[in-house]
mmCIF file of C-alpha atoms in Angstrom:
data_model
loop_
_atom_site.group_PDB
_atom_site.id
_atom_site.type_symbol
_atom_site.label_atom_id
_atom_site.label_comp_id
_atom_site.label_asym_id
_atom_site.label_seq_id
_atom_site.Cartn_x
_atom_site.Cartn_y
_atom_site.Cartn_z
ATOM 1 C CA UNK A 1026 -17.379 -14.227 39.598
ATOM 2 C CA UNK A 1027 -13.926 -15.599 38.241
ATOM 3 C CA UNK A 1028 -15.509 -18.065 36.489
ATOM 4 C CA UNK A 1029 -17.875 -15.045 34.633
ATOM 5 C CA UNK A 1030 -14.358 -13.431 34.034
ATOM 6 C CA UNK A 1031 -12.380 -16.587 32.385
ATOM 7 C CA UNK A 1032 -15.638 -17.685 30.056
ATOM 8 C CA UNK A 1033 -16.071 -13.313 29.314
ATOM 9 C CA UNK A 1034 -12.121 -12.885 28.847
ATOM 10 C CA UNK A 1035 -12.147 -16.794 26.220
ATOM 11 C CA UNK A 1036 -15.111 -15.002 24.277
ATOM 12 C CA UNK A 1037 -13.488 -11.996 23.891
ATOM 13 C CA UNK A 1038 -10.339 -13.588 22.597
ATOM 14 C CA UNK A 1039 -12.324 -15.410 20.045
ATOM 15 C CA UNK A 1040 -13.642 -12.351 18.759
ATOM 16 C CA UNK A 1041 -10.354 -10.403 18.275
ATOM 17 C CA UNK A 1042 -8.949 -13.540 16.789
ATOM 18 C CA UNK A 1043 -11.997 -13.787 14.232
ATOM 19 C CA UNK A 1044 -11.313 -10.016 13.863
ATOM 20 C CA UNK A 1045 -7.974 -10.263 13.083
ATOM 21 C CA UNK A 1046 -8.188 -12.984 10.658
ATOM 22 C CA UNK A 1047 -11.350 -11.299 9.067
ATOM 23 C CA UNK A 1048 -8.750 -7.856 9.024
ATOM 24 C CA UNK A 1049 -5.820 -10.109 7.498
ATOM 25 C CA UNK A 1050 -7.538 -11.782 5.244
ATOM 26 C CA UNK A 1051 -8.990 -8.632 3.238
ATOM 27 C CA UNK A 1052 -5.440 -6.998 3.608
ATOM 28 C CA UNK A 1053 -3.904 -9.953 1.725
ATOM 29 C CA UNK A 1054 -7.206 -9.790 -0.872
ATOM 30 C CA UNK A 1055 -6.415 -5.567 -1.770
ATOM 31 C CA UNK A 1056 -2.269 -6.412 -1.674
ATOM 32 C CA UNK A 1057 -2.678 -8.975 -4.283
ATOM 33 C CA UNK A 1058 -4.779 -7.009 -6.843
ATOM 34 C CA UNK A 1059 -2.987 -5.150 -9.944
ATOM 35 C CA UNK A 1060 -2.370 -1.785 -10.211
ATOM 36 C CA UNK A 1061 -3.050 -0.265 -13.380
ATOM 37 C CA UNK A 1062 -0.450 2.497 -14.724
ATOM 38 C CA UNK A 1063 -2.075 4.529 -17.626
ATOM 39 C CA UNK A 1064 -0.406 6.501 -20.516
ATOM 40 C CA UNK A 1065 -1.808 9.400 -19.415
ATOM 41 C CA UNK A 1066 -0.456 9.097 -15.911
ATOM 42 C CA UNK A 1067 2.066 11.724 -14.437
ATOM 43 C CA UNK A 1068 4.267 12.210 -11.488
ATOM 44 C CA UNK A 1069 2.901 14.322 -9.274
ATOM 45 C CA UNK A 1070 6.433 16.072 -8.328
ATOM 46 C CA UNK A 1071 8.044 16.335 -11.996
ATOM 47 C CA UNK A 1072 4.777 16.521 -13.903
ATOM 48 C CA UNK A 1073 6.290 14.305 -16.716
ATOM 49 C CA UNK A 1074 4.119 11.199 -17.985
ATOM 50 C CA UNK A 1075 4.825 7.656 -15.755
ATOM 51 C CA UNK A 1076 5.433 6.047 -19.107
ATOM 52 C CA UNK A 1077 7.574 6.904 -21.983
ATOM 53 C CA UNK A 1078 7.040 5.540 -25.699
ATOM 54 C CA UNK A 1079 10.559 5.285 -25.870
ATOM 55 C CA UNK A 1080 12.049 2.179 -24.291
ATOM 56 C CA UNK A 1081 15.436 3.947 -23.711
ATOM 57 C CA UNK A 1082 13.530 7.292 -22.168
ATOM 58 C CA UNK A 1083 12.046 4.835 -19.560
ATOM 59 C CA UNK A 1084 12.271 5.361 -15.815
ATOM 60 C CA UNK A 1085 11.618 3.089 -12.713
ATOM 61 C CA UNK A 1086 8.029 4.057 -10.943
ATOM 62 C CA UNK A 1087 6.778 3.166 -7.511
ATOM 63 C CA UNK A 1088 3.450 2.651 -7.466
ATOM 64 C CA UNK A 1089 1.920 2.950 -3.692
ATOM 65 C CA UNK A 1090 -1.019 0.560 -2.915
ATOM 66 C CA UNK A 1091 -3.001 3.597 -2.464
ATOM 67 C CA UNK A 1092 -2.458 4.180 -6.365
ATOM 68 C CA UNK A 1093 -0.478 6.727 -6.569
ATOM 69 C CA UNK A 1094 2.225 6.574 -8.772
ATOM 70 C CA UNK A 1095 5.853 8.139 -8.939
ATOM 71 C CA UNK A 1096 9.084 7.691 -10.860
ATOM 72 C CA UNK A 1097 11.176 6.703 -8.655
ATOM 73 C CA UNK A 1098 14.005 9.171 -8.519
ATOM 74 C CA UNK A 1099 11.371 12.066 -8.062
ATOM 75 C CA UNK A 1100 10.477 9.998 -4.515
ATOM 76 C CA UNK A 1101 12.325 11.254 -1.162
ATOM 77 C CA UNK A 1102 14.633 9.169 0.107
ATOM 78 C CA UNK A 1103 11.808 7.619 2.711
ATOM 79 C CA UNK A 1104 9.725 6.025 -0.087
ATOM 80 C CA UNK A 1105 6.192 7.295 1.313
ATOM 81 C CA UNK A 1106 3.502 8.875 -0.887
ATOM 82 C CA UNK A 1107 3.844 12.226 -0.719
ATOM 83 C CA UNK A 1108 0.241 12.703 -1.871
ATOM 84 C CA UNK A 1109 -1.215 10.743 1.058
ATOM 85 C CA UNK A 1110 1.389 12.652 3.388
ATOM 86 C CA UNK A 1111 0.206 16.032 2.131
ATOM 87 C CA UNK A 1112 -3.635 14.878 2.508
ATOM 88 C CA UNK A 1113 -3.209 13.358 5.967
ATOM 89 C CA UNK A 1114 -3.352 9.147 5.203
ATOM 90 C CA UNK A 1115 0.177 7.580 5.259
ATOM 91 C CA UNK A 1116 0.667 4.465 3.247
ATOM 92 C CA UNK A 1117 4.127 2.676 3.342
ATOM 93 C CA UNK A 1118 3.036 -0.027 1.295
ATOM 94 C CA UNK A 1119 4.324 0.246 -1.988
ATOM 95 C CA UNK A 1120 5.288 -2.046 -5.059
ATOM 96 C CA UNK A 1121 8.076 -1.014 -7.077
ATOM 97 C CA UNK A 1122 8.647 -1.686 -10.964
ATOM 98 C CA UNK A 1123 11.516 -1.547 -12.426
ATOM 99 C CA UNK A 1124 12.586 -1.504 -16.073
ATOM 100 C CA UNK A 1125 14.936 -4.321 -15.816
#
């Protein structure tokens, strides 16, 4: 019986490690992929285009790895998307670019 419970309790450790790893491993894969930020983009809170033709009309975004996008001073002080708050997913992953 204990030894049953030692060889059940070593495969089940290999499995969440495998698990894990197999979990970090696409994490890392989605984090390190571009996010694309379109002309044609807006903020979802002003309603003003992400990017401006004019390099002295530009603003800093934050662009969420759920891709949404945002300029940065239209964000709450908490930096979380408030489009995946208002839908019900959270995301506090987020990338920011700045203009300098």
């Amino acid at each position: 019986d204990y030894n049953l419970q030692i060889c059940l309790e070593e495969g089940f450790k290999k499995i969440l490690v495998a698990d894990c790893y197999s979990l970090l491993k696409r994490q890392v894969s989605s984090m390190s992929k571009g996010v694309k930020v379109s002309g044609e983009m807006v903020c979802p809170v002003c309603s003003e285009g992400l990017l401006a033709r004019d390099p002295t009309r530009m603003q800093n975004l934050v662009v969420f790895n759920c891709r949404h996008a945002f300029h940065t001073e239209c964000l709450p002080e908490d930096n979380i998307c408030t489009q995946c708050c208002a839908a019900g997913k959270f995301s506090s992953n987020y990338t920011y670019y700045n203009k300098d």
